[in-house]
mmCIF file of C-alpha atoms and ligand atoms in Angstrom:
data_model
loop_
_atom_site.group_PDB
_atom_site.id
_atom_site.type_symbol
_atom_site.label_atom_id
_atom_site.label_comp_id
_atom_site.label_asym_id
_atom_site.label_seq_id
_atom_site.Cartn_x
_atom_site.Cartn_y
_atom_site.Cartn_z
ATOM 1 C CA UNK A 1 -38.387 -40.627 36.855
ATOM 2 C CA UNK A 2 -37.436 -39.998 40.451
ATOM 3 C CA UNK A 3 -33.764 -40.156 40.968
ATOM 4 C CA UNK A 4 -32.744 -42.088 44.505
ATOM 5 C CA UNK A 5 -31.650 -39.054 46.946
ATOM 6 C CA UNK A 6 -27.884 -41.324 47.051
ATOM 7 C CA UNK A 7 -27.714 -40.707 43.381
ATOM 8 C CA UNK A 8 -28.746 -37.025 43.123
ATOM 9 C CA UNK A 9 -25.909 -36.819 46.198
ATOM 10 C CA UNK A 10 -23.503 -38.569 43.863
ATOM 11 C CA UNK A 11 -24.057 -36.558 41.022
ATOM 12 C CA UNK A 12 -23.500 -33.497 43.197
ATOM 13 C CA UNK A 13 -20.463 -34.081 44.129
ATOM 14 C CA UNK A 14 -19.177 -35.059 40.519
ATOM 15 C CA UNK A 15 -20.449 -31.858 39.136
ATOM 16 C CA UNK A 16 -19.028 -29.846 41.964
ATOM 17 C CA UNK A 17 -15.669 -31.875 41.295
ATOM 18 C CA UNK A 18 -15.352 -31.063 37.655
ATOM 19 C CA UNK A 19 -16.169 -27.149 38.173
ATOM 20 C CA UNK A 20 -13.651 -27.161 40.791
ATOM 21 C CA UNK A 21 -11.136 -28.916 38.504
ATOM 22 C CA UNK A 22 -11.519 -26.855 35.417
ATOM 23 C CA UNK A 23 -10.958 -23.919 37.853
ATOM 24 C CA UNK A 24 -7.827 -25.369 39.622
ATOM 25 C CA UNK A 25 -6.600 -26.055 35.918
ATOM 26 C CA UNK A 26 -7.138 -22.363 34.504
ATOM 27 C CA UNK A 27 -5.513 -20.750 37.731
ATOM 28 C CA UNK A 28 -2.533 -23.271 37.668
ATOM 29 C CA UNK A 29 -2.232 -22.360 34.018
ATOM 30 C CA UNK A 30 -2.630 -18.674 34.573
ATOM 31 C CA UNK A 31 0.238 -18.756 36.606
ATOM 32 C CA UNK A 32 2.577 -20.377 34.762
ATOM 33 C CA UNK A 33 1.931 -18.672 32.250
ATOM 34 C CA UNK A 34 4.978 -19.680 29.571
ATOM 35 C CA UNK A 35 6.911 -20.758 32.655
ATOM 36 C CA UNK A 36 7.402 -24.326 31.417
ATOM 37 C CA UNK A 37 9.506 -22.763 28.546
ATOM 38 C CA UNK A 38 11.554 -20.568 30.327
ATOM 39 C CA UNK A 39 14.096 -21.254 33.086
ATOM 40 C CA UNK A 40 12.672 -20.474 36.213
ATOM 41 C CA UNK A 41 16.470 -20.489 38.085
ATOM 42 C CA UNK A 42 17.158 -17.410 36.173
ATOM 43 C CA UNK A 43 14.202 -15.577 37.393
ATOM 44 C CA UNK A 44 15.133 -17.106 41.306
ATOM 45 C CA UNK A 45 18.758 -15.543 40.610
ATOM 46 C CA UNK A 46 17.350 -12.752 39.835
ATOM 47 C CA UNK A 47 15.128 -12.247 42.673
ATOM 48 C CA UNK A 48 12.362 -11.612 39.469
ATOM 49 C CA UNK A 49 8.952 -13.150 40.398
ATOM 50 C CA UNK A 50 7.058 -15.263 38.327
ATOM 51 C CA UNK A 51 4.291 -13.430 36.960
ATOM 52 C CA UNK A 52 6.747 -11.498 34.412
ATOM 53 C CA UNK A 53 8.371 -15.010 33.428
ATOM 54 C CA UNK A 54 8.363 -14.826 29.637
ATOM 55 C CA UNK A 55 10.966 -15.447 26.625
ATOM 56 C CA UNK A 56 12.028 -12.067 26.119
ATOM 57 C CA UNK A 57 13.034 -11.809 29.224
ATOM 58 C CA UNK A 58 14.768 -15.687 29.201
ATOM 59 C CA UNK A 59 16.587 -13.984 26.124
ATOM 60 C CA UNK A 60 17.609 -10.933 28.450
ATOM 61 C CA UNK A 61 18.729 -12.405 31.519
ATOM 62 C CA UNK A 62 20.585 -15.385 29.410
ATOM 63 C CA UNK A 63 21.923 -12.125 27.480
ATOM 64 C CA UNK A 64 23.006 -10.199 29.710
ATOM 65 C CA UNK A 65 21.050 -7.262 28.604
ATOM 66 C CA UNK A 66 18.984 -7.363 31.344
ATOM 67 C CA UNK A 67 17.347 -3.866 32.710
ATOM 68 C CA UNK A 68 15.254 -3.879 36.030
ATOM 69 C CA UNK A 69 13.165 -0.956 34.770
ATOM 70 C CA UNK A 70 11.916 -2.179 31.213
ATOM 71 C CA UNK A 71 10.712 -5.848 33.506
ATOM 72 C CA UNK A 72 7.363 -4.821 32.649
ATOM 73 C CA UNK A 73 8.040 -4.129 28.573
ATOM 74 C CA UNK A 74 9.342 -7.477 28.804
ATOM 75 C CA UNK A 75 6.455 -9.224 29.289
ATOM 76 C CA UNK A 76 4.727 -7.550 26.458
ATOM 77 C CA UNK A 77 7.589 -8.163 24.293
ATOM 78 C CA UNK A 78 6.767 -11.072 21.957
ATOM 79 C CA UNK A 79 10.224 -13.220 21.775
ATOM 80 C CA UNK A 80 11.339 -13.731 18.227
ATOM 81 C CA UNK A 81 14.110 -15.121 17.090
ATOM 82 C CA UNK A 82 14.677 -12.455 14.307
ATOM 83 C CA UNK A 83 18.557 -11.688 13.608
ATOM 84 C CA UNK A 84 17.867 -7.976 14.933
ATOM 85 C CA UNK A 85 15.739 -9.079 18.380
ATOM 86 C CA UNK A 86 18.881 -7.567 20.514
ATOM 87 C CA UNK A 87 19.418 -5.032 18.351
ATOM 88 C CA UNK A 88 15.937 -3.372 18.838
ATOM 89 C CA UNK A 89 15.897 -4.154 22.381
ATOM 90 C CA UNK A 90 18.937 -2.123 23.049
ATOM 91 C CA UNK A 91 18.147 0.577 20.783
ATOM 92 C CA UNK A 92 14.365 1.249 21.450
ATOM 93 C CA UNK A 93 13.649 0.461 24.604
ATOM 94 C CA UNK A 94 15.883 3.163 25.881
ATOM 95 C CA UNK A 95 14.688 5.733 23.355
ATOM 96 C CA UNK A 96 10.886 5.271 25.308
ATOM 97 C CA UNK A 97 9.181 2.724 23.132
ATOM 98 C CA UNK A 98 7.219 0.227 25.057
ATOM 99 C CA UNK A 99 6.322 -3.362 24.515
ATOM 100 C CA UNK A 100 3.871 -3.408 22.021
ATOM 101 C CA UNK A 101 5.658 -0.884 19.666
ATOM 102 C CA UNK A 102 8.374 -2.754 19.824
ATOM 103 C CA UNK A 103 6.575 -5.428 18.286
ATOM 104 C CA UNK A 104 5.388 -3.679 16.031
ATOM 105 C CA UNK A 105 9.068 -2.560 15.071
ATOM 106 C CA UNK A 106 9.533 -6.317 13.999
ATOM 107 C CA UNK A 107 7.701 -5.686 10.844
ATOM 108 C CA UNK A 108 9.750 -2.823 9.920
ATOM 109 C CA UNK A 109 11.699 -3.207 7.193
ATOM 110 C CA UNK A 110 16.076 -2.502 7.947
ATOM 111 C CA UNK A 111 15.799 0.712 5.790
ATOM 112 C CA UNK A 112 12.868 1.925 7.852
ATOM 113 C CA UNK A 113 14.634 0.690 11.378
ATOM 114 C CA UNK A 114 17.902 2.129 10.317
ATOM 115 C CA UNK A 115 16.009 5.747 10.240
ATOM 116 C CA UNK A 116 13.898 5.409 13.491
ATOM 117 C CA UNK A 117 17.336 4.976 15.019
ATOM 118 C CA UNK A 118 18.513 8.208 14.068
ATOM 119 C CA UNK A 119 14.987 10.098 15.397
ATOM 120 C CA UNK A 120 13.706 10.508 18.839
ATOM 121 C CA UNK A 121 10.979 8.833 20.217
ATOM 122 C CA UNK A 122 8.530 8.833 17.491
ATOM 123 C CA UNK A 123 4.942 7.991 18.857
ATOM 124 C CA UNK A 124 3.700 4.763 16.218
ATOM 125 C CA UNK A 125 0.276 3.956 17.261
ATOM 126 C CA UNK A 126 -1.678 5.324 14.374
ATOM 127 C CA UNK A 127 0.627 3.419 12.003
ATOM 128 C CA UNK A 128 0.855 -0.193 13.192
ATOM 129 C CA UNK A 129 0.309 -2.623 10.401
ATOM 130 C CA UNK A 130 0.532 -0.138 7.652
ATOM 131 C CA UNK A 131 2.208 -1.890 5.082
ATOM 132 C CA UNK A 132 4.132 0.711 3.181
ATOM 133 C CA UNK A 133 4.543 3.112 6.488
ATOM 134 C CA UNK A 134 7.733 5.336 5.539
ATOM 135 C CA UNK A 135 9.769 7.054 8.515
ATOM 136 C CA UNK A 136 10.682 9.575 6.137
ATOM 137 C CA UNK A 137 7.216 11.157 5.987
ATOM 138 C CA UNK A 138 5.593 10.865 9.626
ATOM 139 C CA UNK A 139 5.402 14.638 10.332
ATOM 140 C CA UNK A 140 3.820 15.004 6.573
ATOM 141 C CA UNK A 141 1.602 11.789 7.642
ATOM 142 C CA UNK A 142 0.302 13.525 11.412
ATOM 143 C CA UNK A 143 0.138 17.138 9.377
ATOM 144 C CA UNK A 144 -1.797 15.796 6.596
ATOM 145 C CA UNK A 145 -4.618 14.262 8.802
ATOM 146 C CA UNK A 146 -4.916 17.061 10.544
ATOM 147 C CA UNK A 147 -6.516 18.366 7.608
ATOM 148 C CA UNK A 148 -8.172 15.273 6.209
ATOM 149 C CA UNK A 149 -9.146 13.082 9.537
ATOM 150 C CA UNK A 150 -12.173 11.906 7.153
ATOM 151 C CA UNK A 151 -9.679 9.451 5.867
ATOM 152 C CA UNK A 152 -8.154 6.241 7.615
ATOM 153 C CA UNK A 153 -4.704 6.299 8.426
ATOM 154 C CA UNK A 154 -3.370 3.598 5.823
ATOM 155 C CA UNK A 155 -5.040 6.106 3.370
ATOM 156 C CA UNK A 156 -3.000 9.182 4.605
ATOM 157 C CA UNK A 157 0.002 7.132 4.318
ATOM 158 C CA UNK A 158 -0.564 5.819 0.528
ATOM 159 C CA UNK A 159 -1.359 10.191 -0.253
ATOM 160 C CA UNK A 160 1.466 11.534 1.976
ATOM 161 C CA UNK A 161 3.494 8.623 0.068
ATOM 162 C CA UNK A 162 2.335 9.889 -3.449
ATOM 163 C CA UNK A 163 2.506 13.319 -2.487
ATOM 164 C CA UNK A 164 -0.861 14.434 -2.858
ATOM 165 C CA UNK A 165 -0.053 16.874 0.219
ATOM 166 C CA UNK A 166 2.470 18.656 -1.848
ATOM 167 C CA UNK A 167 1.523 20.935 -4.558
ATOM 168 C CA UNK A 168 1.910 20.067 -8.185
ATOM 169 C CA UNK A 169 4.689 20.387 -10.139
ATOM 170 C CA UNK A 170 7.057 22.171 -7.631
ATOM 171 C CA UNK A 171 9.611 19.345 -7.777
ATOM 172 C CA UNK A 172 8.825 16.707 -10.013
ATOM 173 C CA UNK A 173 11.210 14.012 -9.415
ATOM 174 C CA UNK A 174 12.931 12.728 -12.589
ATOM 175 C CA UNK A 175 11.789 9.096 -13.897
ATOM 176 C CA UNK A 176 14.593 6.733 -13.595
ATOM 177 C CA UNK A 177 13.005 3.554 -15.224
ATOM 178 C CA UNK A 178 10.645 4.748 -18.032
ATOM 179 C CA UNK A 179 11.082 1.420 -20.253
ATOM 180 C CA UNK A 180 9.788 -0.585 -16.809
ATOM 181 C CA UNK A 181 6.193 -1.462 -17.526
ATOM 182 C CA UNK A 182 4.914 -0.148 -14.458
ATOM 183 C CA UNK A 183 6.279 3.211 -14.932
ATOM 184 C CA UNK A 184 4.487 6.260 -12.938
ATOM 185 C CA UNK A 185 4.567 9.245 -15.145
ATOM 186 C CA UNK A 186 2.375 12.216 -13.558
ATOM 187 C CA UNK A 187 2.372 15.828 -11.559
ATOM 188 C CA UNK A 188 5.574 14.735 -9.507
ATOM 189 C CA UNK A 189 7.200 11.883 -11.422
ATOM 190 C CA UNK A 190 8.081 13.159 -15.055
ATOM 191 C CA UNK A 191 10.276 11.695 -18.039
ATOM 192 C CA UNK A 192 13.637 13.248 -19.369
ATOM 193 C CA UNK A 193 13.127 15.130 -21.856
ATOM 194 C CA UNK A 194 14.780 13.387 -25.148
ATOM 195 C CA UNK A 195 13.294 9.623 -23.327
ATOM 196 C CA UNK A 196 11.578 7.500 -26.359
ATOM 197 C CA UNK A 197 10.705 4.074 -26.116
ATOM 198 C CA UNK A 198 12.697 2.035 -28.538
ATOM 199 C CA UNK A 199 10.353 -0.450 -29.444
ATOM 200 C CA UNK A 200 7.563 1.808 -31.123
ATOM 201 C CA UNK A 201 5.355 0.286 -33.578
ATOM 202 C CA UNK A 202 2.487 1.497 -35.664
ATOM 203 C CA UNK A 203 -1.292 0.700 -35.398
ATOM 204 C CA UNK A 204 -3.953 1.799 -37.201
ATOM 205 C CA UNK A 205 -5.852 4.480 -35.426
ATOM 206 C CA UNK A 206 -8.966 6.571 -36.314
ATOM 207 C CA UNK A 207 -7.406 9.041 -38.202
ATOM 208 C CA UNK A 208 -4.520 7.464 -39.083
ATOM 209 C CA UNK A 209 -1.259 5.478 -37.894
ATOM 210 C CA UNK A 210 -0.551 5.408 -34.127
ATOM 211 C CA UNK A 211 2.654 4.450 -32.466
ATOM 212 C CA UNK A 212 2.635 2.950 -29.160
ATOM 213 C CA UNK A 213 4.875 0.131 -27.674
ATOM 214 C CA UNK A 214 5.341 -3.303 -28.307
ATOM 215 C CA UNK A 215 3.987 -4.683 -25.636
ATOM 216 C CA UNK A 216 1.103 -2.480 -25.915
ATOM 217 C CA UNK A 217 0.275 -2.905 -29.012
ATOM 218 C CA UNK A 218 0.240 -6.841 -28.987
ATOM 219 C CA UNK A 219 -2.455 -6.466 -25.972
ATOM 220 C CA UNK A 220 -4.529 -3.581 -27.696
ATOM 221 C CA UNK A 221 -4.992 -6.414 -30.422
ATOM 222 C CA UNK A 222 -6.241 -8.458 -27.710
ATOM 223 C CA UNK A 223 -8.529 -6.087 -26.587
ATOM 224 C CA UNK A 224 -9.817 -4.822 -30.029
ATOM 225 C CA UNK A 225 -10.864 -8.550 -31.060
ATOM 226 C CA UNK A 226 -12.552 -9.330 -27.667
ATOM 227 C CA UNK A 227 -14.587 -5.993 -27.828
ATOM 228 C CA UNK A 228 -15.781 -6.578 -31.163
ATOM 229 C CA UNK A 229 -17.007 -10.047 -30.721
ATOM 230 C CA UNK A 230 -18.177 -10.090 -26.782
ATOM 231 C CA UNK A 231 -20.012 -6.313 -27.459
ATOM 232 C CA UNK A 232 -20.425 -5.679 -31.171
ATOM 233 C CA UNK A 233 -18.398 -2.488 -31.070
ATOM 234 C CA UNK A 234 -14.855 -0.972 -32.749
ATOM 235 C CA UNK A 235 -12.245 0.924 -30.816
ATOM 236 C CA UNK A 236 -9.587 2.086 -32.595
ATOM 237 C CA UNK A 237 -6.700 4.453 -30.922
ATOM 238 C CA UNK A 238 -6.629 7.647 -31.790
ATOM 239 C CA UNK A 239 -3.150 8.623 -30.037
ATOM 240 C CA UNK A 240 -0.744 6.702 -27.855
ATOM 241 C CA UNK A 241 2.843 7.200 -27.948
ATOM 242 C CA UNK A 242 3.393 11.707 -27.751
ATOM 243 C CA UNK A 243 6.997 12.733 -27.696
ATOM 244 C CA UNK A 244 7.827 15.897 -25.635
ATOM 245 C CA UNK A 245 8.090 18.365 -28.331
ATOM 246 C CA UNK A 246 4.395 16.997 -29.361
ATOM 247 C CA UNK A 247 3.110 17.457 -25.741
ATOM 248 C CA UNK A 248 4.585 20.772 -25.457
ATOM 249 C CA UNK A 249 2.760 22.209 -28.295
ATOM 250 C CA UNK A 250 -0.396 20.736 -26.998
ATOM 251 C CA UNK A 251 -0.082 22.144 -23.732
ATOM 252 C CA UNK A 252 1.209 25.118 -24.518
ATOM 253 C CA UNK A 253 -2.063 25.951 -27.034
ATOM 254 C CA UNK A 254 -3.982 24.598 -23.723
ATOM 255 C CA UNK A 255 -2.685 27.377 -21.650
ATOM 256 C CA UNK A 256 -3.184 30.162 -24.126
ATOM 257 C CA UNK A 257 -7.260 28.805 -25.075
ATOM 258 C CA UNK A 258 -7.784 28.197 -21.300
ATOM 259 C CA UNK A 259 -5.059 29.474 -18.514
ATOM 260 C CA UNK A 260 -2.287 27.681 -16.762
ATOM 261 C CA UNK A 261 -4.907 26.226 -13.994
ATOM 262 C CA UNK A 262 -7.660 24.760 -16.279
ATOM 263 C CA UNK A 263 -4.858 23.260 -18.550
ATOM 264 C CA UNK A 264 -3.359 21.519 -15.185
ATOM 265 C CA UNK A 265 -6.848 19.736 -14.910
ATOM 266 C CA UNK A 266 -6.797 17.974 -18.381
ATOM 267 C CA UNK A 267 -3.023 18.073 -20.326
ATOM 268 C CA UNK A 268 0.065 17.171 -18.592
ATOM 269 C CA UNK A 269 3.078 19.491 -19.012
ATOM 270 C CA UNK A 270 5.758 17.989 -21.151
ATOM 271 C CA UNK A 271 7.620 15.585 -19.833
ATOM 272 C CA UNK A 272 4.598 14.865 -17.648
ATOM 273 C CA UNK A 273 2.288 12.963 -19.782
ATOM 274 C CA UNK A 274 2.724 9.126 -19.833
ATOM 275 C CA UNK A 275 1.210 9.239 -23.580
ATOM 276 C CA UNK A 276 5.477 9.841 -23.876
ATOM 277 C CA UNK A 277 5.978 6.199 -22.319
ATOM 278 C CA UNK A 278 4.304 4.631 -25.298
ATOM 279 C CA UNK A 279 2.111 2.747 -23.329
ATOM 280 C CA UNK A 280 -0.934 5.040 -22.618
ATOM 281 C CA UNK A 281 -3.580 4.938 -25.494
ATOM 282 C CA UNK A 282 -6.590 7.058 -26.352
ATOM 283 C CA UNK A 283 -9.511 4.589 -27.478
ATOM 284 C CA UNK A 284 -12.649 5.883 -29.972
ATOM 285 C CA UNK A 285 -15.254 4.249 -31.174
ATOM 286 C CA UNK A 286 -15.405 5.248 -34.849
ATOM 287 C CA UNK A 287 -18.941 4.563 -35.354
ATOM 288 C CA UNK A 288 -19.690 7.246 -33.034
ATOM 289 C CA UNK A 289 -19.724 11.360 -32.814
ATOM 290 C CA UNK A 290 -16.751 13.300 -32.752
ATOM 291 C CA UNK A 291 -17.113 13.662 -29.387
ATOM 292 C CA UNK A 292 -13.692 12.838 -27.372
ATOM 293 C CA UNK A 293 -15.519 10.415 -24.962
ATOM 294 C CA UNK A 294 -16.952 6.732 -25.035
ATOM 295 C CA UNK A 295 -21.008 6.306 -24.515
ATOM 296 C CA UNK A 296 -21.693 5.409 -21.130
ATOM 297 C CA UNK A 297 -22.190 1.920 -22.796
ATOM 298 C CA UNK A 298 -18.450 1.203 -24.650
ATOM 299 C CA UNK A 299 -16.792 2.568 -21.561
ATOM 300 C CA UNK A 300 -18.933 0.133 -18.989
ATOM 301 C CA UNK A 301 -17.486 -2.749 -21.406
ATOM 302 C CA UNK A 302 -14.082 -0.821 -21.053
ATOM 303 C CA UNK A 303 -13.668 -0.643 -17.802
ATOM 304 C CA UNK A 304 -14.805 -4.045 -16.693
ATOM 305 C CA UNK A 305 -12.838 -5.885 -19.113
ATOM 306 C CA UNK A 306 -9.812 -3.948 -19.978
ATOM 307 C CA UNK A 307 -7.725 -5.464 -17.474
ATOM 308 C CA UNK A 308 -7.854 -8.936 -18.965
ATOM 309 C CA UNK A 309 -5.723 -7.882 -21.458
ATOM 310 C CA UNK A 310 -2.988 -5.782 -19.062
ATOM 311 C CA UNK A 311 -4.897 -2.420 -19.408
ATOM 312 C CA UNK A 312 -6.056 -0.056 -16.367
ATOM 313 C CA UNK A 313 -8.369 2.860 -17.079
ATOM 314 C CA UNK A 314 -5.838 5.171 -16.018
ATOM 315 C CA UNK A 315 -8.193 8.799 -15.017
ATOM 316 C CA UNK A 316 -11.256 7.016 -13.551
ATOM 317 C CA UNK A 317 -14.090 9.355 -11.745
ATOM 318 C CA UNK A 318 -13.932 9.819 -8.280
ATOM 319 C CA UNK A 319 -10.276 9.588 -8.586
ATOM 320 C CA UNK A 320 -9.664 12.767 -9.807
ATOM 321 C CA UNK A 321 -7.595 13.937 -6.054
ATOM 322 C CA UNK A 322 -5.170 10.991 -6.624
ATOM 323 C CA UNK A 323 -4.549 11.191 -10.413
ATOM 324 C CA UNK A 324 -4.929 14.792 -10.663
ATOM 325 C CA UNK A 325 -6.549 14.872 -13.807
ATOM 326 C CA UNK A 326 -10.649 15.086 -14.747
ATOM 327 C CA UNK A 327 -12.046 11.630 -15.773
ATOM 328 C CA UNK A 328 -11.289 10.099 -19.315
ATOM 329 C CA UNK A 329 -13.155 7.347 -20.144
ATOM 330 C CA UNK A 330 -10.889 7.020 -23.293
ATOM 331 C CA UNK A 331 -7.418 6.813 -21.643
ATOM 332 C CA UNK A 332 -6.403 3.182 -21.190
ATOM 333 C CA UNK A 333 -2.643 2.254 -19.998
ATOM 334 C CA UNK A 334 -0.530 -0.870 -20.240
ATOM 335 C CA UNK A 335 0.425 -2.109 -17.067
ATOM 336 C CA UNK A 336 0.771 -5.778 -17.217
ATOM 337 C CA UNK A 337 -2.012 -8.480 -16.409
ATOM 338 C CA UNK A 338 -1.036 -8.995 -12.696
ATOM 339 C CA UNK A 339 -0.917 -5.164 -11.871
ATOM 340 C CA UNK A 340 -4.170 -4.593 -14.279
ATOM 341 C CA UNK A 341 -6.298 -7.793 -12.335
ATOM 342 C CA UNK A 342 -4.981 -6.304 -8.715
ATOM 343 C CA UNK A 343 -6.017 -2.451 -9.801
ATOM 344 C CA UNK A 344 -9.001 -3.479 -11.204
ATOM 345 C CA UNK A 345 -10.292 -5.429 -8.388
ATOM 346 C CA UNK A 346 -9.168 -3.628 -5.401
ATOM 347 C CA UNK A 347 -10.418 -0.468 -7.099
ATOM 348 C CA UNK A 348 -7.097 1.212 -7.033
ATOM 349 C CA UNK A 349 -5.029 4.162 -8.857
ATOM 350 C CA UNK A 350 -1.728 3.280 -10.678
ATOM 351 C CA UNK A 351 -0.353 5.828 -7.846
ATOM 352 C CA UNK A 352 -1.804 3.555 -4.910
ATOM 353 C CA UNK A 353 -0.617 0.445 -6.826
ATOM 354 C CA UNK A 354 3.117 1.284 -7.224
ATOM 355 C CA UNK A 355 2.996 2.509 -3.489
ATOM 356 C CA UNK A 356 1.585 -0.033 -1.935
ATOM 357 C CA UNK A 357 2.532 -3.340 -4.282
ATOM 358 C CA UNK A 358 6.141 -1.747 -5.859
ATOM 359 C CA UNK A 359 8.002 0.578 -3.957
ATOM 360 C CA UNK A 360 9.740 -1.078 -1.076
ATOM 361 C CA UNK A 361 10.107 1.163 2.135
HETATM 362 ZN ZN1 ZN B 401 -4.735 10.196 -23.143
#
């Protein structure tokens, strides 16, 4: 069909028309740019121009915090209306941070805040969004990927935070909560030495009665029935709850059979081994060898279904540089069901767990 040349002229023009429009629009908009929410008299009284019209700097004028030489941060600043906005404003800006840090410093917790104010400038960009970021430790952080840059920077952070850039045992900090379920017991985090749960209670093990907690034992039950009817196996504990005297014997016949450094690798020092929390057990399948270790069969059931009942397989391979201790397929830990479902499906270390879902920085 052969459109009349009036039409084709008409059509033109229309087309023309609505490019030019949606042009006009986007330029119009482009320069008043959050204008219609902020108070353009202030800028005028300022002799400011337009193009850095924003909130943050409404707030500043209106606040009478106003700078001339942080105009352009301002901009960049997102405006929030948290109780601290003037606070961080006054405090950072003049120690060199720039707009977009200071956003980021928004997310900060107080505690955090509260130490950047002491420090100098303190140069953030690796370490925006990083949940469980601690001021405390940014020289360890920078130091530390120096020497591991194959790792991201939220993983430097969880290590440095856990203290895997430390060596072991220099100054193990003393557990203050060991009843709490979620209790980290390992090279740097050990128990007094006369701690005991008070809840122990016996369960029949492989060679014998086995005291563990409560809490554990209840779920081990759990565990023991499900294995037995879902995979046609027996798991019985062999050892859970260790007091320190125990675990000092152990160790110490450890050290003399095999030296101080292999020991490190696969018994915990006393005081160091959360078998003394009452919550770690050793698991065996009875029908099998002697051998300290579950088939490659009982410990694929074991690891994929342990956390249903609040367990975590606590030395997993491939985890060895976080836990500090060789695999052990056998070495199950309470930990509760909403820690054991996280752990278990993000793939995760108790140490990574209580950093990054716990502790509060
Ligand atoms: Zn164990």
């Amino acid at each position: 069909m052969k459109l009349k040349p009036w039409v084709k002229k008409a059509l033109s023009f229309i087309m023309i028309g609505i490019i030019i429009g949606i042009i006009g629009f986007e330029v119009v908009k482009y320069f008043h740019k959050d204008t219609e929410k902020i108070d353009n008299s202030l800028l005028k009284e300022h002799n400011i121009a337009e193009k850095y019209a924003s909130k943050t700097l409404e707030y500043v004028l209106k606040n009478n915090i106003y700078e001339e030489k942080y105009l352009d941060e301002y901009a960049q600043i997102e405006f929030n209306d948290a109780a601290n906005f003037k606070e961080i404003l006054l405090t950072f800006l003049p120690k060199g941070y720039r707009g977009e840090e200071i956003n980021y410093l928004f997310n900060l917790s107080q505690t955090n805040l509260d130490k950047l104010k002491e420090k100098d400038y303190l140069d953030l960009k690796n370490y925006y969004q990083i949940k469980n970021f601690n001021v405390d430790n940014f020289e360890r952080y920078n130091a530390y990927y120096q020497k591991n840059s194959k790792y991201s920077y939220a993983d430097v952070v969880t290590y440095v935070n856990i203290n895997l850039d430390l060596p072991v045992y220099t100054n193990p900090a003393e557990v203050s909560e060991p009843n709490d379920l979620l209790v980290l017991v390992n090279k740097y985090n050990c128990l007094p030495k006369n701690y005991s749960p008070s809840d122990l209670t016996n369960v029949n093990g492989t060679y014998g009665s086995v005291p563990m907690r409560r809490v554990a034992k209840e779920a081990l039950e759990k565990l023991q029935k499900a294995v037995q009817s879902e995979a046609n196996f027996v798991l019985l504990p062999t050892t859970a709850y260790r007091n320190y005297s125990f675990q000092s014997t152990l160790y110490n016949n450890y050290v003399a059979k095999d030296g101080v450094a292999a020991a490190d690798t696969y018994s915990a020092r006393p005081g160091c081994s959360e078998h003394q929390t009452g919550l770690a057990i050793d698991l065996k399948n009875p029908a099998t060898s002697s051998d300290i270790r579950l088939t490659e069969e009982n410990y694929e059931w074991l690891k994929n279904n342990s956390y249903r009942f609040g367990f975590i397989i606590r030395f997993p391979k491939a985890k060895e540089f976080i836990t500090g201790y060789q695999e052990e397929n056998w070495h199950i830990r309470y930990v509760g069901m909403d820690a054991a479902k996280t752990i278990y499906e993000n793939n995760l270390t108790l140490e990574e767990y209580v950093d990054l879902y716990v502790k509060k920085y």
